[in-house]
XYZ file of C-alpha atoms in Angstrom:
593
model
C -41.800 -106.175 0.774
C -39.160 -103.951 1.821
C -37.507 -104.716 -1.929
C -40.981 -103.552 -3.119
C -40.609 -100.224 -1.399
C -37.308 -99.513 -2.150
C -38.029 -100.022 -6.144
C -41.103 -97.628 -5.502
C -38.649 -94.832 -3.638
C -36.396 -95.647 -7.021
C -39.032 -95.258 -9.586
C -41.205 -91.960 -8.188
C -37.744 -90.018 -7.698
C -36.524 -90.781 -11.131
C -40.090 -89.971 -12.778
C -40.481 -87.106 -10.291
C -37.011 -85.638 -10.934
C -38.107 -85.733 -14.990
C -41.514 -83.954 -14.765
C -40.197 -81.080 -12.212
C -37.113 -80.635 -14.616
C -39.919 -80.770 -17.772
C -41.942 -78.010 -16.118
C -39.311 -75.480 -15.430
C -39.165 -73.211 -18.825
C -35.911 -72.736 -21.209
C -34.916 -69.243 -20.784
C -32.114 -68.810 -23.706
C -29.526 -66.372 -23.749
C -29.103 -64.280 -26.560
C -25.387 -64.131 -26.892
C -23.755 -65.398 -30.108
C -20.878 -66.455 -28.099
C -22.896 -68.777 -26.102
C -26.498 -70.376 -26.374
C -26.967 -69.183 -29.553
C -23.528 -70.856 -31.264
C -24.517 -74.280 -29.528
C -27.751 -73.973 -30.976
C -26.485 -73.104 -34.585
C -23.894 -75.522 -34.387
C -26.359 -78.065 -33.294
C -29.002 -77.048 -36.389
C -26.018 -77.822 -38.532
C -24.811 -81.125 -37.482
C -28.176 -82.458 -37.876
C -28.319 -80.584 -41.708
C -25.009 -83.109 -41.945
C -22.769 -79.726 -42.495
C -20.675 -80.680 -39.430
C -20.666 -77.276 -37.743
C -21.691 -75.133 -40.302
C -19.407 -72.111 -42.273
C -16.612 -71.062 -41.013
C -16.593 -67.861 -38.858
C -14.203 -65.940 -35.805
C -16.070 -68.051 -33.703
C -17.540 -71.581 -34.889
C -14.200 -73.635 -33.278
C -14.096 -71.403 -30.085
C -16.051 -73.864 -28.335
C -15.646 -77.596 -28.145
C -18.103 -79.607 -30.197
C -19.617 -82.178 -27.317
C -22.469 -80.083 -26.110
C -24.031 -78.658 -29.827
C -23.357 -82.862 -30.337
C -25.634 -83.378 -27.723
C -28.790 -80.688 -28.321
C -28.645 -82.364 -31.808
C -28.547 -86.222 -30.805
C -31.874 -85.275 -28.532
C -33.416 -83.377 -30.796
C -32.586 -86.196 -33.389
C -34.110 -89.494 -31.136
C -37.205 -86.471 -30.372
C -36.308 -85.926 -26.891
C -36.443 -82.532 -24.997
C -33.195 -81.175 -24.396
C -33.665 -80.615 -20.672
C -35.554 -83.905 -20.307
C -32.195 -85.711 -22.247
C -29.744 -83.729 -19.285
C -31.723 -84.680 -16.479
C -31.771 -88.441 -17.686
C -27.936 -88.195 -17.747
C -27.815 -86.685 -14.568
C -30.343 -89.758 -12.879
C -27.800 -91.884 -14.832
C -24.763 -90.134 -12.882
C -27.117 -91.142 -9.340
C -27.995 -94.352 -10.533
C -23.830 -95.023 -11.207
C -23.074 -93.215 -7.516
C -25.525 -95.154 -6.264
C -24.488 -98.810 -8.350
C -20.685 -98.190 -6.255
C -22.288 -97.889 -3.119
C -24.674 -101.376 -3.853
C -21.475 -103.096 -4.759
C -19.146 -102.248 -2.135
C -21.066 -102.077 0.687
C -23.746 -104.697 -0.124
C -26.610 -102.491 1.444
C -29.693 -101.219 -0.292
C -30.885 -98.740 1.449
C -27.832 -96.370 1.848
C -27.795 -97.214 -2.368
C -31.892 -96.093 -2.706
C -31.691 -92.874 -0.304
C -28.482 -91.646 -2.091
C -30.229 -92.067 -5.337
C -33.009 -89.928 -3.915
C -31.061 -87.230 -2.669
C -28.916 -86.934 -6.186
C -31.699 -87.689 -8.333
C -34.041 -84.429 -6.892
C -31.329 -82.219 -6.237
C -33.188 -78.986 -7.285
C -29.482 -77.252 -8.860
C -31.000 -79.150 -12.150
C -34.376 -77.414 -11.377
C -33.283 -73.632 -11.307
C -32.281 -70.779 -13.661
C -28.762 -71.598 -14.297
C -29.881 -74.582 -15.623
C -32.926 -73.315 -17.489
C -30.216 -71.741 -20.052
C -29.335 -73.405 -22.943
C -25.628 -73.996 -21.494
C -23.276 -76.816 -21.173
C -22.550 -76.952 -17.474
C -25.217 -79.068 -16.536
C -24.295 -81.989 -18.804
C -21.160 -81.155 -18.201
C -21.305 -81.409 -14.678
C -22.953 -85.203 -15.089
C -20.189 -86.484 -17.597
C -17.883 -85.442 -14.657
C -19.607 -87.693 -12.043
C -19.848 -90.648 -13.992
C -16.482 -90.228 -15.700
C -15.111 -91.253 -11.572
C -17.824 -93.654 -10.955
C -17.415 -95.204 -13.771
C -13.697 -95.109 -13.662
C -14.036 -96.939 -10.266
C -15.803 -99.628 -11.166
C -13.486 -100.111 -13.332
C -10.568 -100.272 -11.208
C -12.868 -102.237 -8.726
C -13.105 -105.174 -11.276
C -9.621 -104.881 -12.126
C -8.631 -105.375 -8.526
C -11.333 -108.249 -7.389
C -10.639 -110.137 -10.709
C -14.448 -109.512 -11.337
C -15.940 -110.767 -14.881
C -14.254 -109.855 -18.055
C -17.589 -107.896 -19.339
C -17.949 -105.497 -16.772
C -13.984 -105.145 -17.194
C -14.449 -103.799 -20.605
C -17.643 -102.927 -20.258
C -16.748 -100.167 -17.335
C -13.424 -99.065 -19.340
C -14.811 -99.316 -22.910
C -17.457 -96.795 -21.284
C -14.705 -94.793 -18.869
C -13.036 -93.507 -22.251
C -16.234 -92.536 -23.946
C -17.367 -90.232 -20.913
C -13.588 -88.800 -20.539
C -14.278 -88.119 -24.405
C -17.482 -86.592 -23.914
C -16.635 -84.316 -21.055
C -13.364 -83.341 -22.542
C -15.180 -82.366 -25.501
C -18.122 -80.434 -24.016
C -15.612 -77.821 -22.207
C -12.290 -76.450 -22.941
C -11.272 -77.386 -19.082
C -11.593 -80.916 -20.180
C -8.312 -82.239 -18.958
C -9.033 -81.171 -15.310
C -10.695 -84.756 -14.510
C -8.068 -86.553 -14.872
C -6.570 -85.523 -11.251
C -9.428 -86.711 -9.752
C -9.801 -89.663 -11.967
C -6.272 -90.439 -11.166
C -6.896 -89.960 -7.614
C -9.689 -92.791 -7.458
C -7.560 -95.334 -9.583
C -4.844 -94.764 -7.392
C -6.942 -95.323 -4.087
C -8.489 -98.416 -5.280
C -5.012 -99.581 -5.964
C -3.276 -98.448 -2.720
C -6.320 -100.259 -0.706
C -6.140 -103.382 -2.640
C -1.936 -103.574 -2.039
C -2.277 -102.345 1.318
C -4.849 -106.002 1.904
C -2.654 -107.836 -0.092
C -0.046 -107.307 1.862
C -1.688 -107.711 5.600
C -2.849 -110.910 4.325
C -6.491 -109.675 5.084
C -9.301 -112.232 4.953
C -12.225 -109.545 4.834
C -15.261 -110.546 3.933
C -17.168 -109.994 0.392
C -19.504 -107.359 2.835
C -16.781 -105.451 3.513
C -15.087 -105.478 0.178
C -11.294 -105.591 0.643
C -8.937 -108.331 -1.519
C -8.668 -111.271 0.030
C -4.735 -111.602 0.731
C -2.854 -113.283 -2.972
C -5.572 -111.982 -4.943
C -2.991 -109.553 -6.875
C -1.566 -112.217 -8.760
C -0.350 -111.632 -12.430
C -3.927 -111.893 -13.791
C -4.137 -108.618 -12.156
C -1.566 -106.895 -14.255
C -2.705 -108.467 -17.301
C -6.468 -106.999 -16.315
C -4.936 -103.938 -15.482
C -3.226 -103.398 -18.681
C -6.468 -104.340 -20.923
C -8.544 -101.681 -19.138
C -5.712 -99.106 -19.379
C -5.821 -99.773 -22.723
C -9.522 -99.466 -23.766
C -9.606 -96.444 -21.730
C -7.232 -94.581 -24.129
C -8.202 -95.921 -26.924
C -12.059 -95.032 -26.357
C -10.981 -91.995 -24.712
C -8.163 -90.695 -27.614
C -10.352 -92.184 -30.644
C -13.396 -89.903 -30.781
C -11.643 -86.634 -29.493
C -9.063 -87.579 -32.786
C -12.480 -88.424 -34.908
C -13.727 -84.878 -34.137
C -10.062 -83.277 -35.186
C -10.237 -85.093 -38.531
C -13.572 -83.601 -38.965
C -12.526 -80.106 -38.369
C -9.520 -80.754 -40.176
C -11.059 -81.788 -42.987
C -13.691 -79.022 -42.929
C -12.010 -75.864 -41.616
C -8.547 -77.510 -42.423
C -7.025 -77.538 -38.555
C -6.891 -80.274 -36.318
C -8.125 -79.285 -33.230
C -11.215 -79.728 -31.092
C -11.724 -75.875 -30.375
C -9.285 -73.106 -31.216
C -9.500 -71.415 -27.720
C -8.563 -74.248 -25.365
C -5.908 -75.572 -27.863
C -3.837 -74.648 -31.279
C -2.252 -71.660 -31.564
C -4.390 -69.083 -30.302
C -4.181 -69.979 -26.599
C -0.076 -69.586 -26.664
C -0.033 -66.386 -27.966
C -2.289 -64.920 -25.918
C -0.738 -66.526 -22.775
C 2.453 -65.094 -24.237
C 1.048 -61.739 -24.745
C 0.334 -61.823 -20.926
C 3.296 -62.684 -19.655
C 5.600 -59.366 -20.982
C 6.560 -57.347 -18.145
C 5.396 -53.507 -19.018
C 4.170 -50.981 -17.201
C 2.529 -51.644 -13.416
C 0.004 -55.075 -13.593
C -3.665 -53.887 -12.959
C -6.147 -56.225 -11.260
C -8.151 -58.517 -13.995
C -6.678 -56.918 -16.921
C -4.681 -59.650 -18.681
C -2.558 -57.291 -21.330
C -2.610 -53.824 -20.024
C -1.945 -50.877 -22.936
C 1.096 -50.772 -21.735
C 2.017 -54.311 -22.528
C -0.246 -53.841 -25.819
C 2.482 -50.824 -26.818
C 5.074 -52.635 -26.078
C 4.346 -56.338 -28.004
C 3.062 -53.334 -31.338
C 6.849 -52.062 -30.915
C 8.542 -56.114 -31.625
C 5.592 -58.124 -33.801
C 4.425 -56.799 -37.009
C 1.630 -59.534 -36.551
C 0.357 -57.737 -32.931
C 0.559 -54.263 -34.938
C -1.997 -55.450 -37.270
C -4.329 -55.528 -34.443
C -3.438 -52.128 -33.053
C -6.190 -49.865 -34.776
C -9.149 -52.358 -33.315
C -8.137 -52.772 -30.100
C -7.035 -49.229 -28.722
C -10.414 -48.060 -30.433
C -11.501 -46.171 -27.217
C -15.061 -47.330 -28.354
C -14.138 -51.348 -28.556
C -17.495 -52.305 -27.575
C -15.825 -55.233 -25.267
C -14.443 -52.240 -23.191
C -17.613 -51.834 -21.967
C -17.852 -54.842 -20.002
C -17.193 -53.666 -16.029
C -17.026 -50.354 -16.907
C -19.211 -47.724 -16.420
C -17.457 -45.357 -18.891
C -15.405 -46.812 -21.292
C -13.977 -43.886 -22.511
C -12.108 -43.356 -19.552
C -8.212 -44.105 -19.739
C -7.950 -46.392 -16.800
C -10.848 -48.392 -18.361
C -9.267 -51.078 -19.809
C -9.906 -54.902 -21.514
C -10.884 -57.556 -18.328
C -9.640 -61.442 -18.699
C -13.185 -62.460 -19.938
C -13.174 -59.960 -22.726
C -9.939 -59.884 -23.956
C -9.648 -63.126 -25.897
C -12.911 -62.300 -27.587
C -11.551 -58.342 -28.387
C -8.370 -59.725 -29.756
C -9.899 -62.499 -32.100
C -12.391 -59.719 -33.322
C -9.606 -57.650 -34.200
C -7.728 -60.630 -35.788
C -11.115 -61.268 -37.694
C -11.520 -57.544 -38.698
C -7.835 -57.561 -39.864
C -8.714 -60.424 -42.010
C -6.802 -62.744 -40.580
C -9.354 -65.098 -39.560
C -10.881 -65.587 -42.591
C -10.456 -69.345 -42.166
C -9.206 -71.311 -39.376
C -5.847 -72.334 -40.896
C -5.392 -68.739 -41.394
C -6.320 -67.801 -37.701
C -3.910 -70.642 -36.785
C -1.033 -69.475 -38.896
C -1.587 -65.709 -37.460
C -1.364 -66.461 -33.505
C 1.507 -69.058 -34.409
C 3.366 -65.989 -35.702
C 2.129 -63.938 -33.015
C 3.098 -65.936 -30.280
C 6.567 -66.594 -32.241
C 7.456 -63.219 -32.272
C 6.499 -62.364 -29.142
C 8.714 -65.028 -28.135
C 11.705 -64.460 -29.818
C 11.294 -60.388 -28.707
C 11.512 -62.133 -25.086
C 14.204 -64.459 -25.841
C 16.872 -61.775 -26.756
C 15.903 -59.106 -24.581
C 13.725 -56.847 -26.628
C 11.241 -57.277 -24.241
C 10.788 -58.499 -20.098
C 8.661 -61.683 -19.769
C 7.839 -63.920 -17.035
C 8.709 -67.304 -17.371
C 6.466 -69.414 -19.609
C 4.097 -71.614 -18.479
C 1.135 -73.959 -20.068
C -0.761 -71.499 -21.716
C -3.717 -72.970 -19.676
C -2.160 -71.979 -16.519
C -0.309 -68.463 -17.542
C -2.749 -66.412 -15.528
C -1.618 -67.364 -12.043
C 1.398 -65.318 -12.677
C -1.046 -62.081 -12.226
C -2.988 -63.975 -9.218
C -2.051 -62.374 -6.268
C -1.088 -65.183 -3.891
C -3.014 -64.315 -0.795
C -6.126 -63.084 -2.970
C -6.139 -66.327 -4.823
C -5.743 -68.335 -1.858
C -8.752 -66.683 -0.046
C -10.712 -67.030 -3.399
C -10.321 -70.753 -3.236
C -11.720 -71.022 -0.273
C -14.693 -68.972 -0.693
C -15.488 -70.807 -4.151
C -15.350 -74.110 -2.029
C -18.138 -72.046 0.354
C -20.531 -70.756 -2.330
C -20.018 -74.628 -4.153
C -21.061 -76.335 -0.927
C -23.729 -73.692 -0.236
C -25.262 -74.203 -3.920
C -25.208 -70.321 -4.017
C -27.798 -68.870 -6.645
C -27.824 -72.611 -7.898
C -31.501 -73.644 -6.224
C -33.426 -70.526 -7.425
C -36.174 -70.945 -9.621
C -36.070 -68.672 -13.156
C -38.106 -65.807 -11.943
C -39.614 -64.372 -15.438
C -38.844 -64.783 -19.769
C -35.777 -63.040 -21.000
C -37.139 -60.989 -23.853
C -35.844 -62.879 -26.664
C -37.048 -61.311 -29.798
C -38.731 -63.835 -32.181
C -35.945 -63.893 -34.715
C -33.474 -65.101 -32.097
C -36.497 -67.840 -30.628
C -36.702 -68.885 -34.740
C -32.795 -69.482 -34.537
C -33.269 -71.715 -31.197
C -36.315 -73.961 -32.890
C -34.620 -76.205 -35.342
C -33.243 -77.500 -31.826
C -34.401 -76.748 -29.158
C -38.227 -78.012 -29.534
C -39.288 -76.931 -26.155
C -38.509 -73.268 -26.563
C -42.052 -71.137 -27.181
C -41.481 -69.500 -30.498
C -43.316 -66.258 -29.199
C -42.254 -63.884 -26.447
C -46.024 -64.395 -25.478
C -46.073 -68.229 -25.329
C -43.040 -67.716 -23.380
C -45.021 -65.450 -20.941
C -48.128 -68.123 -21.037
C -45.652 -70.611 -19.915
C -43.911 -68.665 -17.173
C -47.034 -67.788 -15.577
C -48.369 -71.430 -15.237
C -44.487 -72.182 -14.063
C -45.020 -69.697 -11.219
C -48.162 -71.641 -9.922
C -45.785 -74.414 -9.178
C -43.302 -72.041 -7.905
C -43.580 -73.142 -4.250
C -42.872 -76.416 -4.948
C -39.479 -75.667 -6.312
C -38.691 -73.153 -3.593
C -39.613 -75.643 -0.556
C -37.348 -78.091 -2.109
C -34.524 -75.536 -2.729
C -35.156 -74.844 0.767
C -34.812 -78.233 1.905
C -31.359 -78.901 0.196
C -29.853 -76.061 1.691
C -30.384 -76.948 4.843
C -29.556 -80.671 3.864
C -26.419 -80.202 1.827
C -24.064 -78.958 4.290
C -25.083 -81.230 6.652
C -24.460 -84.131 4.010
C -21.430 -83.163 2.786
C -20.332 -82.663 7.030
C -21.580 -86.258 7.479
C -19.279 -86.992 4.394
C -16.288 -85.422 5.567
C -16.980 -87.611 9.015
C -17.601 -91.091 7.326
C -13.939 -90.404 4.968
C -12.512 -89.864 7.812
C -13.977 -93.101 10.325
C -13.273 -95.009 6.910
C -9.540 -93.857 7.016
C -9.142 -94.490 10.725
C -10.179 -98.124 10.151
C -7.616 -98.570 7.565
C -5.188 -97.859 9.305
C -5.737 -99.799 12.130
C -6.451 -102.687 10.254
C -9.846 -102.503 10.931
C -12.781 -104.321 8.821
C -14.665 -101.641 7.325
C -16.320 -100.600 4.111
C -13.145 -101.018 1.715
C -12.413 -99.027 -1.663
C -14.902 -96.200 -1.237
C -12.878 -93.866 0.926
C -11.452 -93.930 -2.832
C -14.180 -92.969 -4.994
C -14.708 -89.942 -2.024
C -11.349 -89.085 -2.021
C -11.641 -88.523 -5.819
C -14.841 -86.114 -5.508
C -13.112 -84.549 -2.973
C -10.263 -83.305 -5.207
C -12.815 -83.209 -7.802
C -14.568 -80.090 -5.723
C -10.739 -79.050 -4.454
C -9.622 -78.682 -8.594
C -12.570 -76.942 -9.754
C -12.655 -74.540 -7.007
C -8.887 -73.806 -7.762
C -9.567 -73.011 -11.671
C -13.167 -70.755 -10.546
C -10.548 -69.103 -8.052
C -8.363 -68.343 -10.254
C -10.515 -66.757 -12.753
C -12.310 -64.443 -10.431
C -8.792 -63.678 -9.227
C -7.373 -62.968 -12.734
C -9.992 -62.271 -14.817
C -13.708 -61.800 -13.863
C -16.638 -62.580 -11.663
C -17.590 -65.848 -12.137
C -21.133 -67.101 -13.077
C -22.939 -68.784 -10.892
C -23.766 -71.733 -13.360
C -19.676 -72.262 -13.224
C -20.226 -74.034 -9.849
C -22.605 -76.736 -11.673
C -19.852 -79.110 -11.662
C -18.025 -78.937 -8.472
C -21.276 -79.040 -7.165
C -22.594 -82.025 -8.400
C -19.233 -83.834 -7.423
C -19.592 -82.167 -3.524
C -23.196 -83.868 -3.428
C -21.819 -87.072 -4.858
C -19.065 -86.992 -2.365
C -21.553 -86.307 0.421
C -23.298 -89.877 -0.857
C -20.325 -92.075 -0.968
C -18.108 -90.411 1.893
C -21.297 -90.785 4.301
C -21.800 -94.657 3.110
C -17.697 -94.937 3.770
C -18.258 -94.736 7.268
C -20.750 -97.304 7.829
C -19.918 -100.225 9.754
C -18.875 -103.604 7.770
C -22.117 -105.511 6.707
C -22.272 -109.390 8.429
C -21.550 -111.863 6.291
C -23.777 -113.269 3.601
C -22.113 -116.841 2.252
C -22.485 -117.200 -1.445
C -24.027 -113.535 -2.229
C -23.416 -113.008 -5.793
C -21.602 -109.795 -7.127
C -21.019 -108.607 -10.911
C -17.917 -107.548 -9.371
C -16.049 -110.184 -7.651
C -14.743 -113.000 -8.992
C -16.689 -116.076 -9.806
C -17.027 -118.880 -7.819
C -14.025 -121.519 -8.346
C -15.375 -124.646 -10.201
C -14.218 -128.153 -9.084
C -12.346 -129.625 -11.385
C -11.668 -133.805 -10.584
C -8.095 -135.167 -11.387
C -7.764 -136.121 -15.013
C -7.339 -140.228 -15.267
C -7.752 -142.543 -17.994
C -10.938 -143.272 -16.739
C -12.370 -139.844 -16.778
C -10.284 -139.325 -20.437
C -13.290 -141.704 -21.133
C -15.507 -140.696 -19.932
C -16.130 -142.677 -17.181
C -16.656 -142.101 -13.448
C -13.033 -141.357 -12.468
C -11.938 -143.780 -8.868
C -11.187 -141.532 -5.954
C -10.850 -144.194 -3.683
C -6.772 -143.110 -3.229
């Protein structure tokens, strides 16, 4: 009966969390930079033109979330229905860790409850047709996964989950690599859980612990050379899955746009010169302003390449000026980080040298090259160089940046702005709602349909606010209880206590999960701009995640259950009788001594 109830709680939240996600309208953006490139990339990859002619601005973006809108609008799903079914699939995998480790079903069924109807996937910053939502899943399962994956590696569990789990660990890194530029920030955390599952499973090794399947330690010996060998297979499918359809996607755009990269802002040649164009020492540093004019003037005076971008950029009437400022006409008005990349590859593009990608690529190489060799000898000051990625904590004040961190790890645990329900229809003119059709289906194709729909959303409206209200009350106190059960978990490890083994990993990898991306958020809205609220999507989801498995961490070892099977531990040893002559022949082979 109670197995009965439990697949009941299973089934209505999974079903439940699809038709409150299916009611909530799209509400599309009508920036070309965002919603509406996904959605024309997407329209092309399903006309089989990859992602469509080339302009300033069809590689700025990886590939993996157009991929997406087009693979659900290809098997004739809804796009928001096809992100909330990978999000119950990221709480069905959180919850999968927790049934395997700690053999208990109920601490498996509520935290599938509480992940699958967490309302973030139910409000306005996920009614956009954005990428942080999926985004924000990939993440999650990329460390569950992972786990599980180090989990069999460790117990010496079955061969097919072994390449099952890794086989499917380097397909998610290659999804959520390719869906954002910031890609290559899970692999700290990833690296974090691998590394805790295989400090607990030495650490039992070595005591000579005889813990019990319940509590899921390695029985002392259990590292023995078949380890490695697992250990080095699932390394291996894990790059290979991971590195062969991130180098599929280059050799698409190489062969279409002739450069092989997945997106010409995160990597390529772009990204270094404009980290190098940052970095000259000119003039006094103003807050969020990447390249002052000062250190525009200056890079004009060295590189005949930056000169060719003069007349755009110190137009007084650049229309990305105007973002932050009132009056962009003033003189101490000047580019922010989140408009400067797109100002300088505008000018690039009105120069005509952006005509193609190769071309784009060949300009910043120069760019950056002679910004670098004006540094080199003197011509100009520069700050060191660092990863291009990383260039902007050079102009991150240290005490602001610090104090940033720590109020983006507030407003992630808070959910801030991330519960409320869209409030009315963006007026999207018709033309724009046309360009969304081909794929997004769900999207009214009128501004009145749109109005129709938003009406009968707001009926419901209550419904979505009393759960909002629910889960902020809740999530704190999870996430608390989270914190707590890490650190009972911990405390029993190192006393050599029995207690829910290998978890206090998967936690501990959320944990830095949340502590990475609030870092990077910190650092923008240090450096560059305010960030969006639909940037804390995926620390988010990885705090609530963290509140599941960090609170199961701390529960007290389950009793003993002999012979209770596990996909994950080893199978049972079979007897084998001593060979004789007898038995060579299959007869009944004499034990008698």
């Amino acid at each position: 009966m109670t197995a009965v109830v439990q697949l009941l709680l299973v089934t209505a939240a999974a079903v439940g969390s699809v038709a409150l996600r299916r009611d909530v309208p799209v509400v599309p953006n009508v920036s070309a930079y965002d919603g509406l490139l996904f959605a024309r990339s997407a329209r092309s990859i399903l006309a089989g033109d990859w992602l469509g002619q080339f302009n300033g601005i069809t590689l700025a973006k990886g590939p993996g979330y157009p991929m997406f809108i087009a693979a659900a609008r290809w098997s004739g799903l809804e796009l928001k229905v096809a992100e909330q079914l990978v999000h119950l699939a990221a709480a069905a995998a959180v919850a999968l860790a927790v049934l395997v480790v700690t053999r208990r079903r109920w601490p498996a069924v509520l935290g599938f409850v509480f992940l699958a109807l967490d309302p973030s996937n139910f409000g306005a910053n996920s009614s956009d047709v954005m990428r942080e939502n999926l985004f924000a899943s990939l993440g999650v399962l990329v460390l569950v996964v992972g786990f599980l994956t180090a989990l069999a590696v460790v117990r010496r569990g079955r061969w097919v989950w072994l390449v099952t789990g890794a086989v499917g660990t380097g397909a998610l890194v290659a999804g959520y690599w390719s869906t954002r530029e910031e890609g290559v920030t899970i692999l700290p955390p990833l690296a974090v859980t691998v590394l805790g599952v295989t400090i607990t499973a030495v650490t039992a090794a070595r005591r000579g612990a005889r813990t019990t399947p319940a509590a899921g330690a390695t029985p002392a010996g259990a590292l023995r050379r078949g380890t490695l060998l697992r250990a080095g297979v699932a390394l291996t499918l894990v790059a290979v899955t991971a590195l062969l359809p991130l180098s599929l996607v280059r050799a698409l755009n190489e062969a279409r746009y002739g450069v092989a990269v997945l997106n010409d802002q995160g990597e390529g040649t772009f990204l270094r010169a404009y980290a190098d164009w940052s970095r000259v020492d000119a003039g006094p540093r103003l807050l969020r302003v990447p390249i002052t004019e000062e250190q525009r003037r200056a890079v004009y005076a060295v590189s005949p390449a930056a000169r060719l971008l003069r007349t755009e950029l110190e137009d007084p009437t650049n229309g990305w000026r105007s973002f932050e400022c009132d009056q962009p006409v003033l003189a101490d008005c000047d580019y922010r980080g989140g408009w400067m990349p797109w100002a300088i590859r505008e000018a690039a593009e009105e120069a005509g040298r952006l005509d193609t990608a190769r071309e784009g690529q060949e300009f910043f190489a120069a760019l950056s090259s002679q910004i670098t060799a004006a540094c080199d000898d003197g011509r100009l000051d520069c700050a060191p160089a660092l990863p291009a990625s990383v260039q902007g904590i050079q102009r991150a004040p240290a005490d602001l940046l610090a104090e940033n961190v720590l109020v983006m790890l507030w407003d992630t645990i808070r959910a801030t702005s991330l519960y409320e329900p869209p409030a009315g229809p963006v007026d999207v003119p018709r033309e724009v709602r046309a360009e969304y059709a081909p794929a997004v289906a769900e999207l009214p194709l009128s501004v009145r349909a749109a109005q129709e729909e938003m009406a009968q959303f707001q009926d419901d409206r209550a419904l979505y606010e009393g759960l909002a209200g629910i889960y902020r009350a809740l999530v704190p106190v999870m996430v608390l209880a989270g914190v707590v059960g890490l650190a009972i978990a911990s405390f029993r490890a190192l006393r050599g206590r029995p207690g829910v083994a290998y978890l206090p990993a998967l936690a501990a990898g959320f944990a830095a999960g949340v502590v990475v991306r609030a870092f990077l958020l910190a650092l923008i809205e240090t450096a560059d701009f305010d960030v969006p609220f639909r940037y804390l999507l995926p620390g988010y989801a990885m705090a609530v995640a963290f509140a599941v498995v960090g609170t199961a961490a701390g529960l007290p070892p389950r009793p003993r259950v002999p012979d209770e099977p596990s996909p994950l531990m080893p199978r049972r040893p079979r007897v084998r009788w001593p060979r004789t002559r007898w038995s060579r022949r299959g007869g009944v082979p004499d034990r008698s001594g």
